Amino acid sequence: MPRYVWSHQTRFKFFHTHPPAAGQAICCRFLTHCNEAGIKLPEKGPFSLKYDTNIPRASGLAGSSAIVCAAFNCLLDYFEVRERISIQDRPGIILAAEEDLNIVAGLQDRVAQVYGGLVYMDFGEQHMKQSGRGRYTPLDAALLPQLLVVVANSPSDSGKVHSDVRERWKRGDPAVHQGMAAIAALAEEGRRELERRDLEALGRSMDANFELRRQIFGDKVIGKANLKMVEVARHHGGSAKLCGSGGAVVV
């Protein structure tokens, strides 16, 4: 269990954290943000962070970011600064800590965890360039139909899935850019379908989302287990899409 000692003179000292752990990474990012934002932290004694999780590993269910987000919430409350760090900034701080650990990811999972419930996210290019974050709109979770999450027995490596697509995006790969634009348009349409309670249309959008991801990543990366879960769901009259990078589907 990592132990963290804090004072204004020494800041954080870390013990038994080699290689760097999630707790160490988020502590450093928390302190950096407070320094840059001019947030003075109160004197506090030593503390320890211990975490456990029941999120299936490597299932595309944001298990790694959930641990970092939970640790960040502990820091907000322990140092009594929850009201001084805006909710819009928190996903970026959490993502930066994960990137320090060489975890390849994006903002989406962290936004959902920070805001909680059902959130519509708009990552328009112009706004992202100006502010470094998207536009986040909480929605009423009661709009959602009854959903099932199906998890595969064999986990996948979400980092490997993300890394290739990210490099292709940076190279300007037309297939990736066009596919991502189409997925963004589906998200906007999905919001409208939820708000007007058109669940049949929502199901079609879920299926279309999966097919777009399939075109971008290819069946080899999507994996046999993920393809099989979607196939079974559709065989029984359901619509299905990946929850994240693979390992689980929502039906």
PDB file of C-alpha atoms in Angstrom:
ATOM      1  CA  MET A   1       0.000   0.000   0.000  1.00  0.00           C
ATOM      2  CA  PRO A   2       1.652   3.281  -1.068  1.00  0.00           C
ATOM      3  CA  ARG A   3       2.183   5.915   1.618  1.00  0.00           C
ATOM      4  CA  TYR A   4       2.254   9.625   0.834  1.00  0.00           C
ATOM      5  CA  VAL A   5       3.646  12.325   3.132  1.00  0.00           C
ATOM      6  CA  TRP A   6       2.721  15.949   2.522  1.00  0.00           C
ATOM      7  CA  SER A   7       4.008  19.302   3.712  1.00  0.00           C
ATOM      8  CA  HIS A   8       4.402  22.745   2.139  1.00  0.00           C
ATOM      9  CA  GLN A   9       8.176  22.396   2.371  1.00  0.00           C
ATOM     10  CA  THR A  10       8.617  18.963   0.846  1.00  0.00           C
ATOM     11  CA  ARG A  11       5.358  18.585  -1.092  1.00  0.00           C
ATOM     12  CA  PHE A  12       4.786  14.858  -1.688  1.00  0.00           C
ATOM     13  CA  LYS A  13       7.263  12.196  -0.663  1.00  0.00           C
ATOM     14  CA  PHE A  14       6.549   8.701  -1.908  1.00  0.00           C
ATOM     15  CA  PHE A  15       7.434   5.384  -0.340  1.00  0.00           C
ATOM     16  CA  HIS A  16       7.226   1.935  -1.917  1.00  0.00           C
ATOM     17  CA  THR A  17       6.027   3.229  -5.289  1.00  0.00           C
ATOM     18  CA  HIS A  18       8.538   1.850  -7.794  1.00  0.00           C
ATOM     19  CA  PRO A  19       7.553   1.658 -10.576  1.00  0.00           C
ATOM     20  CA  PRO A  20       5.254   4.695 -10.248  1.00  0.00           C
ATOM     21  CA  ALA A  21       1.722   3.705  -9.267  1.00  0.00           C
ATOM     22  CA  ALA A  22      -1.585   5.279 -10.224  1.00  0.00           C
ATOM     23  CA  GLY A  23      -1.746   6.975  -6.820  1.00  0.00           C
ATOM     24  CA  GLN A  24       1.652   8.594  -7.281  1.00  0.00           C
ATOM     25  CA  ALA A  25       0.796   9.827 -10.768  1.00  0.00           C
ATOM     26  CA  ILE A  26      -2.465  11.474  -9.737  1.00  0.00           C
ATOM     27  CA  CYS A  27      -0.866  13.028  -6.638  1.00  0.00           C
ATOM     28  CA  CYS A  28       1.749  14.687  -8.836  1.00  0.00           C
ATOM     29  CA  ARG A  29      -0.825  15.914 -11.348  1.00  0.00           C
ATOM     30  CA  PHE A  30      -3.069  17.174  -8.547  1.00  0.00           C
ATOM     31  CA  LEU A  31      -0.204  19.143  -7.036  1.00  0.00           C
ATOM     32  CA  THR A  32       0.852  20.531 -10.438  1.00  0.00           C
ATOM     33  CA  HIS A  33      -2.668  21.748 -11.164  1.00  0.00           C
ATOM     34  CA  CYS A  34      -3.002  23.380  -7.740  1.00  0.00           C
ATOM     35  CA  ASN A  35       0.341  25.161  -8.173  1.00  0.00           C
ATOM     36  CA  GLU A  36      -0.564  26.417 -11.655  1.00  0.00           C
ATOM     37  CA  ALA A  37      -4.045  27.516 -10.546  1.00  0.00           C
ATOM     38  CA  GLY A  38      -2.734  29.282  -7.424  1.00  0.00           C
ATOM     39  CA  ILE A  39      -4.642  26.974  -5.087  1.00  0.00           C
ATOM     40  CA  LYS A  40      -2.970  26.943  -1.669  1.00  0.00           C
ATOM     41  CA  LEU A  41      -3.310  23.576   0.002  1.00  0.00           C
ATOM     42  CA  PRO A  42      -3.717  23.259   3.774  1.00  0.00           C
ATOM     43  CA  GLU A  43      -1.116  21.548   5.939  1.00  0.00           C
ATOM     44  CA  LYS A  44      -2.010  17.880   6.293  1.00  0.00           C
ATOM     45  CA  GLY A  45      -0.392  14.906   7.946  1.00  0.00           C
ATOM     46  CA  PRO A  46       0.718  11.643   6.301  1.00  0.00           C
ATOM     47  CA  PHE A  47      -1.883   9.620   4.473  1.00  0.00           C
ATOM     48  CA  SER A  48      -2.122   6.349   2.609  1.00  0.00           C
ATOM     49  CA  LEU A  49      -4.044   5.363  -0.499  1.00  0.00           C
ATOM     50  CA  LYS A  50      -5.338   1.833  -0.871  1.00  0.00           C
ATOM     51  CA  TYR A  51      -7.669   0.774  -3.636  1.00  0.00           C
ATOM     52  CA  ASP A  52      -9.565  -2.260  -4.816  1.00  0.00           C
ATOM     53  CA  THR A  53     -11.841  -2.707  -7.804  1.00  0.00           C
ATOM     54  CA  ASN A  54     -14.566  -5.016  -9.047  1.00  0.00           C
ATOM     55  CA  ILE A  55     -14.384  -3.765 -12.658  1.00  0.00           C
ATOM     56  CA  PRO A  56     -13.301  -6.630 -14.939  1.00  0.00           C
ATOM     57  CA  ARG A  57      -9.730  -6.102 -16.114  1.00  0.00           C
ATOM     58  CA  ALA A  58      -9.024  -5.128 -19.738  1.00  0.00           C
ATOM     59  CA  SER A  59     -12.708  -5.259 -20.681  1.00  0.00           C
ATOM     60  CA  GLY A  60     -13.111  -1.775 -22.140  1.00  0.00           C
ATOM     61  CA  LEU A  61     -15.023  -0.680 -19.023  1.00  0.00           C
ATOM     62  CA  ALA A  62     -12.580   2.051 -17.958  1.00  0.00           C
ATOM     63  CA  GLY A  63     -11.136   0.094 -15.046  1.00  0.00           C
ATOM     64  CA  SER A  64      -7.775   1.873 -14.933  1.00  0.00           C
ATOM     65  CA  SER A  65      -9.240   5.374 -15.085  1.00  0.00           C
ATOM     66  CA  ALA A  66     -11.780   4.433 -12.399  1.00  0.00           C
ATOM     67  CA  ILE A  67      -8.915   3.819  -9.959  1.00  0.00           C
ATOM     68  CA  VAL A  68      -7.210   7.105 -10.822  1.00  0.00           C
ATOM     69  CA  CYS A  69     -10.500   9.001 -10.651  1.00  0.00           C
ATOM     70  CA  ALA A  70     -11.305   7.519  -7.245  1.00  0.00           C
ATOM     71  CA  ALA A  71      -7.859   8.526  -5.940  1.00  0.00           C
ATOM     72  CA  PHE A  72      -8.350  12.037  -7.322  1.00  0.00           C
ATOM     73  CA  ASN A  73     -11.689  12.323  -5.521  1.00  0.00           C
ATOM     74  CA  CYS A  74      -9.936  11.360  -2.290  1.00  0.00           C
ATOM     75  CA  LEU A  75      -7.417  14.170  -2.807  1.00  0.00           C
ATOM     76  CA  LEU A  76     -10.161  16.712  -3.516  1.00  0.00           C
ATOM     77  CA  ASP A  77     -11.869  15.896  -0.231  1.00  0.00           C
ATOM     78  CA  TYR A  78      -8.746  15.364   1.893  1.00  0.00           C
ATOM     79  CA  PHE A  79      -7.348  18.773   0.920  1.00  0.00           C
ATOM     80  CA  GLU A  80     -10.815  20.377   0.900  1.00  0.00           C
ATOM     81  CA  VAL A  81     -10.538  21.813  -2.631  1.00  0.00           C
ATOM     82  CA  ARG A  82     -13.428  20.113  -4.425  1.00  0.00           C
ATOM     83  CA  GLU A  83     -15.149  23.456  -4.973  1.00  0.00           C
ATOM     84  CA  ARG A  84     -11.950  25.085  -6.271  1.00  0.00           C
ATOM     85  CA  ILE A  85     -11.148  22.651  -9.086  1.00  0.00           C
ATOM     86  CA  SER A  86     -13.840  22.876 -11.736  1.00  0.00           C
ATOM     87  CA  ILE A  87     -15.629  19.758 -12.822  1.00  0.00           C
ATOM     88  CA  GLN A  88     -14.749  20.613 -16.431  1.00  0.00           C
ATOM     89  CA  ASP A  89     -11.003  20.478 -15.647  1.00  0.00           C
ATOM     90  CA  ARG A  90     -11.013  17.225 -13.690  1.00  0.00           C
ATOM     91  CA  PRO A  91     -11.164  14.745 -16.616  1.00  0.00           C
ATOM     92  CA  GLY A  92      -8.061  16.335 -18.172  1.00  0.00           C
ATOM     93  CA  ILE A  93      -6.105  16.096 -14.906  1.00  0.00           C
ATOM     94  CA  ILE A  94      -7.006  12.418 -14.576  1.00  0.00           C
ATOM     95  CA  LEU A  95      -6.102  11.722 -18.208  1.00  0.00           C
ATOM     96  CA  ALA A  96      -2.720  13.461 -17.770  1.00  0.00           C
ATOM     97  CA  ALA A  97      -1.939  11.181 -14.811  1.00  0.00           C
ATOM     98  CA  GLU A  98      -2.741   8.118 -16.896  1.00  0.00           C
ATOM     99  CA  GLU A  99      -0.587   9.371 -19.760  1.00  0.00           C
ATOM    100  CA  ASP A 100       2.273   9.683 -17.246  1.00  0.00           C
ATOM    101  CA  LEU A 101       1.820   5.927 -16.751  1.00  0.00           C
ATOM    102  CA  ASN A 102       1.957   5.344 -20.537  1.00  0.00           C
ATOM    103  CA  ILE A 103      -1.738   4.479 -20.685  1.00  0.00           C
ATOM    104  CA  VAL A 104      -3.127   5.348 -24.115  1.00  0.00           C
ATOM    105  CA  ALA A 105      -6.637   6.768 -23.758  1.00  0.00           C
ATOM    106  CA  GLY A 106      -8.954   9.715 -24.348  1.00  0.00           C
ATOM    107  CA  LEU A 107     -11.218  11.964 -22.311  1.00  0.00           C
ATOM    108  CA  GLN A 108     -14.504  10.077 -22.665  1.00  0.00           C
ATOM    109  CA  ASP A 109     -14.208   7.590 -19.783  1.00  0.00           C
ATOM    110  CA  ARG A 110     -12.947  10.246 -17.389  1.00  0.00           C
ATOM    111  CA  VAL A 111     -15.811  12.596 -18.273  1.00  0.00           C
ATOM    112  CA  ALA A 112     -18.370   9.883 -17.531  1.00  0.00           C
ATOM    113  CA  GLN A 113     -16.708   9.057 -14.209  1.00  0.00           C
ATOM    114  CA  VAL A 114     -16.324  12.678 -13.091  1.00  0.00           C
ATOM    115  CA  TYR A 115     -19.841  13.753 -14.019  1.00  0.00           C
ATOM    116  CA  GLY A 116     -21.598  10.466 -13.279  1.00  0.00           C
ATOM    117  CA  GLY A 117     -24.804   9.268 -14.887  1.00  0.00           C
ATOM    118  CA  LEU A 118     -25.588   9.963 -18.526  1.00  0.00           C
ATOM    119  CA  VAL A 119     -23.440  12.607 -20.269  1.00  0.00           C
ATOM    120  CA  TYR A 120     -23.479  13.890 -23.851  1.00  0.00           C
ATOM    121  CA  MET A 121     -19.968  14.825 -24.990  1.00  0.00           C
ATOM    122  CA  ASP A 122     -19.130  17.108 -27.897  1.00  0.00           C
ATOM    123  CA  PHE A 123     -15.447  17.055 -28.875  1.00  0.00           C
ATOM    124  CA  GLY A 124     -15.693  19.607 -31.678  1.00  0.00           C
ATOM    125  CA  GLU A 125     -12.234  20.381 -33.069  1.00  0.00           C
ATOM    126  CA  GLN A 126     -12.403  24.163 -32.657  1.00  0.00           C
ATOM    127  CA  HIS A 127     -13.572  24.056 -29.055  1.00  0.00           C
ATOM    128  CA  MET A 128     -10.983  21.394 -28.187  1.00  0.00           C
ATOM    129  CA  LYS A 129      -8.190  23.544 -29.625  1.00  0.00           C
ATOM    130  CA  GLN A 130      -9.363  26.608 -27.697  1.00  0.00           C
ATOM    131  CA  SER A 131     -10.061  25.038 -24.318  1.00  0.00           C
ATOM    132  CA  GLY A 132      -8.405  21.610 -24.347  1.00  0.00           C
ATOM    133  CA  ARG A 133     -11.695  19.960 -23.414  1.00  0.00           C
ATOM    134  CA  GLY A 134     -15.073  19.155 -24.903  1.00  0.00           C
ATOM    135  CA  ARG A 135     -18.563  20.432 -24.152  1.00  0.00           C
ATOM    136  CA  TYR A 136     -20.233  18.171 -21.616  1.00  0.00           C
ATOM    137  CA  THR A 137     -24.003  18.094 -21.078  1.00  0.00           C
ATOM    138  CA  PRO A 138     -25.509  15.909 -18.313  1.00  0.00           C
ATOM    139  CA  LEU A 139     -28.722  14.189 -19.401  1.00  0.00           C
ATOM    140  CA  ASP A 140     -31.465  12.492 -17.411  1.00  0.00           C
ATOM    141  CA  ALA A 141     -30.415   8.844 -16.965  1.00  0.00           C
ATOM    142  CA  ALA A 142     -34.119   7.919 -16.921  1.00  0.00           C
ATOM    143  CA  LEU A 143     -34.031   8.415 -20.710  1.00  0.00           C
ATOM    144  CA  LEU A 144     -32.021   5.202 -21.061  1.00  0.00           C
ATOM    145  CA  PRO A 145     -33.818   1.943 -21.838  1.00  0.00           C
ATOM    146  CA  GLN A 146     -32.951  -1.218 -19.956  1.00  0.00           C
ATOM    147  CA  LEU A 147     -29.450  -2.195 -21.051  1.00  0.00           C
ATOM    148  CA  LEU A 148     -27.239  -5.232 -20.552  1.00  0.00           C
ATOM    149  CA  VAL A 149     -23.444  -5.305 -20.348  1.00  0.00           C
ATOM    150  CA  VAL A 150     -21.861  -8.547 -21.539  1.00  0.00           C
ATOM    151  CA  VAL A 151     -18.213  -9.187 -20.649  1.00  0.00           C
ATOM    152  CA  ALA A 152     -15.947 -11.617 -22.507  1.00  0.00           C
ATOM    153  CA  ASN A 153     -14.036 -14.316 -20.646  1.00  0.00           C
ATOM    154  CA  SER A 154     -10.735 -13.344 -22.273  1.00  0.00           C
ATOM    155  CA  PRO A 155      -9.593  -9.722 -21.748  1.00  0.00           C
ATOM    156  CA  SER A 156      -8.101  -7.521 -24.466  1.00  0.00           C
ATOM    157  CA  ASP A 157      -5.323  -4.924 -24.364  1.00  0.00           C
ATOM    158  CA  SER A 158      -7.119  -1.598 -24.842  1.00  0.00           C
ATOM    159  CA  GLY A 159      -3.828   0.309 -25.065  1.00  0.00           C
ATOM    160  CA  LYS A 160      -2.761  -1.590 -28.178  1.00  0.00           C
ATOM    161  CA  VAL A 161      -6.165  -0.973 -29.745  1.00  0.00           C
ATOM    162  CA  HIS A 162      -6.019   2.780 -29.131  1.00  0.00           C
ATOM    163  CA  SER A 163      -2.369   3.317 -30.036  1.00  0.00           C
ATOM    164  CA  ASP A 164      -2.633   2.250 -33.690  1.00  0.00           C
ATOM    165  CA  VAL A 165      -5.720   4.348 -34.357  1.00  0.00           C
ATOM    166  CA  ARG A 166      -4.166   7.359 -32.666  1.00  0.00           C
ATOM    167  CA  GLU A 167      -1.101   7.117 -34.901  1.00  0.00           C
ATOM    168  CA  ARG A 168      -3.281   6.756 -37.978  1.00  0.00           C
ATOM    169  CA  TRP A 169      -5.259   9.834 -36.888  1.00  0.00           C
ATOM    170  CA  LYS A 170      -2.044  11.821 -36.502  1.00  0.00           C
ATOM    171  CA  ARG A 171      -0.937  10.760 -39.982  1.00  0.00           C
ATOM    172  CA  GLY A 172      -4.214  12.097 -41.384  1.00  0.00           C
ATOM    173  CA  ASP A 173      -5.579   8.696 -42.405  1.00  0.00           C
ATOM    174  CA  PRO A 174      -8.835   9.560 -44.267  1.00  0.00           C
ATOM    175  CA  ALA A 175     -10.571   6.360 -43.143  1.00  0.00           C
ATOM    176  CA  VAL A 176      -9.977   7.199 -39.480  1.00  0.00           C
ATOM    177  CA  HIS A 177     -10.950  10.869 -39.783  1.00  0.00           C
ATOM    178  CA  GLN A 178     -14.103  10.118 -41.760  1.00  0.00           C
ATOM    179  CA  GLY A 179     -15.035   7.235 -39.487  1.00  0.00           C
ATOM    180  CA  MET A 180     -14.623   9.318 -36.331  1.00  0.00           C
ATOM    181  CA  ALA A 181     -16.723  12.115 -37.830  1.00  0.00           C
ATOM    182  CA  ALA A 182     -19.458   9.603 -38.614  1.00  0.00           C
ATOM    183  CA  ILE A 183     -19.315   8.213 -35.063  1.00  0.00           C
ATOM    184  CA  ALA A 184     -19.608  11.756 -33.667  1.00  0.00           C
ATOM    185  CA  ALA A 185     -22.668  12.343 -35.836  1.00  0.00           C
ATOM    186  CA  LEU A 186     -24.182   9.119 -34.507  1.00  0.00           C
ATOM    187  CA  ALA A 187     -23.677  10.332 -30.934  1.00  0.00           C
ATOM    188  CA  GLU A 188     -25.574  13.525 -31.729  1.00  0.00           C
ATOM    189  CA  GLU A 189     -28.354  11.548 -33.372  1.00  0.00           C
ATOM    190  CA  GLY A 190     -28.411   9.117 -30.448  1.00  0.00           C
ATOM    191  CA  ARG A 191     -29.036  11.988 -28.050  1.00  0.00           C
ATOM    192  CA  ARG A 192     -32.028  13.109 -30.101  1.00  0.00           C
ATOM    193  CA  GLU A 193     -33.335   9.533 -30.239  1.00  0.00           C
ATOM    194  CA  LEU A 194     -33.128   9.237 -26.464  1.00  0.00           C
ATOM    195  CA  GLU A 195     -34.871  12.550 -25.916  1.00  0.00           C
ATOM    196  CA  ARG A 196     -37.760  11.597 -28.187  1.00  0.00           C
ATOM    197  CA  ARG A 197     -37.785   8.022 -26.788  1.00  0.00           C
ATOM    198  CA  ASP A 198     -37.275   6.446 -30.217  1.00  0.00           C
ATOM    199  CA  LEU A 199     -35.658   3.231 -29.019  1.00  0.00           C
ATOM    200  CA  GLU A 200     -35.822   1.454 -32.380  1.00  0.00           C
ATOM    201  CA  ALA A 201     -33.820   4.240 -33.995  1.00  0.00           C
ATOM    202  CA  LEU A 202     -31.407   4.191 -31.028  1.00  0.00           C
ATOM    203  CA  GLY A 203     -30.834   0.485 -31.614  1.00  0.00           C
ATOM    204  CA  ARG A 204     -30.018   1.147 -35.264  1.00  0.00           C
ATOM    205  CA  SER A 205     -27.544   3.830 -34.219  1.00  0.00           C
ATOM    206  CA  MET A 206     -25.867   1.383 -31.821  1.00  0.00           C
ATOM    207  CA  ASP A 207     -25.487  -1.148 -34.619  1.00  0.00           C
ATOM    208  CA  ALA A 208     -24.164   1.538 -36.972  1.00  0.00           C
ATOM    209  CA  ASN A 209     -21.618   2.598 -34.332  1.00  0.00           C
ATOM    210  CA  PHE A 210     -20.248  -0.923 -34.142  1.00  0.00           C
ATOM    211  CA  GLU A 211     -20.027  -1.254 -37.918  1.00  0.00           C
ATOM    212  CA  LEU A 212     -18.101   2.019 -38.165  1.00  0.00           C
ATOM    213  CA  ARG A 213     -15.649   0.876 -35.497  1.00  0.00           C
ATOM    214  CA  ARG A 214     -15.294  -2.400 -37.344  1.00  0.00           C
ATOM    215  CA  GLN A 215     -14.371  -0.541 -40.533  1.00  0.00           C
ATOM    216  CA  ILE A 216     -11.794   1.612 -38.713  1.00  0.00           C
ATOM    217  CA  PHE A 217     -10.141  -1.112 -36.631  1.00  0.00           C
ATOM    218  CA  GLY A 218     -10.711  -4.247 -38.719  1.00  0.00           C
ATOM    219  CA  ASP A 219     -11.912  -7.652 -37.518  1.00  0.00           C
ATOM    220  CA  LYS A 220      -8.445  -8.757 -36.388  1.00  0.00           C
ATOM    221  CA  VAL A 221      -8.223  -5.903 -33.864  1.00  0.00           C
ATOM    222  CA  ILE A 222     -11.893  -6.085 -32.864  1.00  0.00           C
ATOM    223  CA  GLY A 223     -11.311  -9.744 -32.045  1.00  0.00           C
ATOM    224  CA  LYS A 224     -13.344 -12.932 -32.320  1.00  0.00           C
ATOM    225  CA  ALA A 225     -14.851 -12.660 -28.832  1.00  0.00           C
ATOM    226  CA  ASN A 226     -16.222  -9.161 -29.441  1.00  0.00           C
ATOM    227  CA  LEU A 227     -17.574 -10.130 -32.871  1.00  0.00           C
ATOM    228  CA  LYS A 228     -19.252 -13.183 -31.361  1.00  0.00           C
ATOM    229  CA  MET A 229     -20.943 -11.201 -28.567  1.00  0.00           C
ATOM    230  CA  VAL A 230     -22.411  -8.750 -31.076  1.00  0.00           C
ATOM    231  CA  GLU A 231     -23.465 -11.601 -33.373  1.00  0.00           C
ATOM    232  CA  VAL A 232     -25.305 -13.391 -30.543  1.00  0.00           C
ATOM    233  CA  ALA A 233     -27.053 -10.191 -29.440  1.00  0.00           C
ATOM    234  CA  ARG A 234     -28.259  -9.497 -32.975  1.00  0.00           C
ATOM    235  CA  HIS A 235     -29.334 -13.113 -33.470  1.00  0.00           C
ATOM    236  CA  HIS A 236     -31.705 -12.686 -30.510  1.00  0.00           C
ATOM    237  CA  GLY A 237     -33.142  -9.421 -31.792  1.00  0.00           C
ATOM    238  CA  GLY A 238     -30.937  -7.003 -29.861  1.00  0.00           C
ATOM    239  CA  SER A 239     -28.655  -4.177 -30.913  1.00  0.00           C
ATOM    240  CA  ALA A 240     -25.103  -4.089 -29.624  1.00  0.00           C
ATOM    241  CA  LYS A 241     -21.947  -1.989 -29.622  1.00  0.00           C
ATOM    242  CA  LEU A 242     -18.625  -2.098 -27.826  1.00  0.00           C
ATOM    243  CA  CYS A 243     -18.539  -0.445 -24.401  1.00  0.00           C
ATOM    244  CA  GLY A 244     -15.005   0.794 -25.013  1.00  0.00           C
ATOM    245  CA  SER A 245     -12.018  -0.606 -26.826  1.00  0.00           C
ATOM    246  CA  GLY A 246     -13.173  -4.205 -26.513  1.00  0.00           C
ATOM    247  CA  GLY A 247     -13.875  -6.966 -24.035  1.00  0.00           C
ATOM    248  CA  ALA A 248     -17.472  -5.985 -23.328  1.00  0.00           C
ATOM    249  CA  VAL A 249     -20.556  -4.964 -25.273  1.00  0.00           C
ATOM    250  CA  VAL A 250     -23.691  -3.074 -24.302  1.00  0.00           C
ATOM    251  CA  VAL A 251     -26.977  -4.573 -25.585  1.00  0.00           C
TER     252      VAL A 251
END
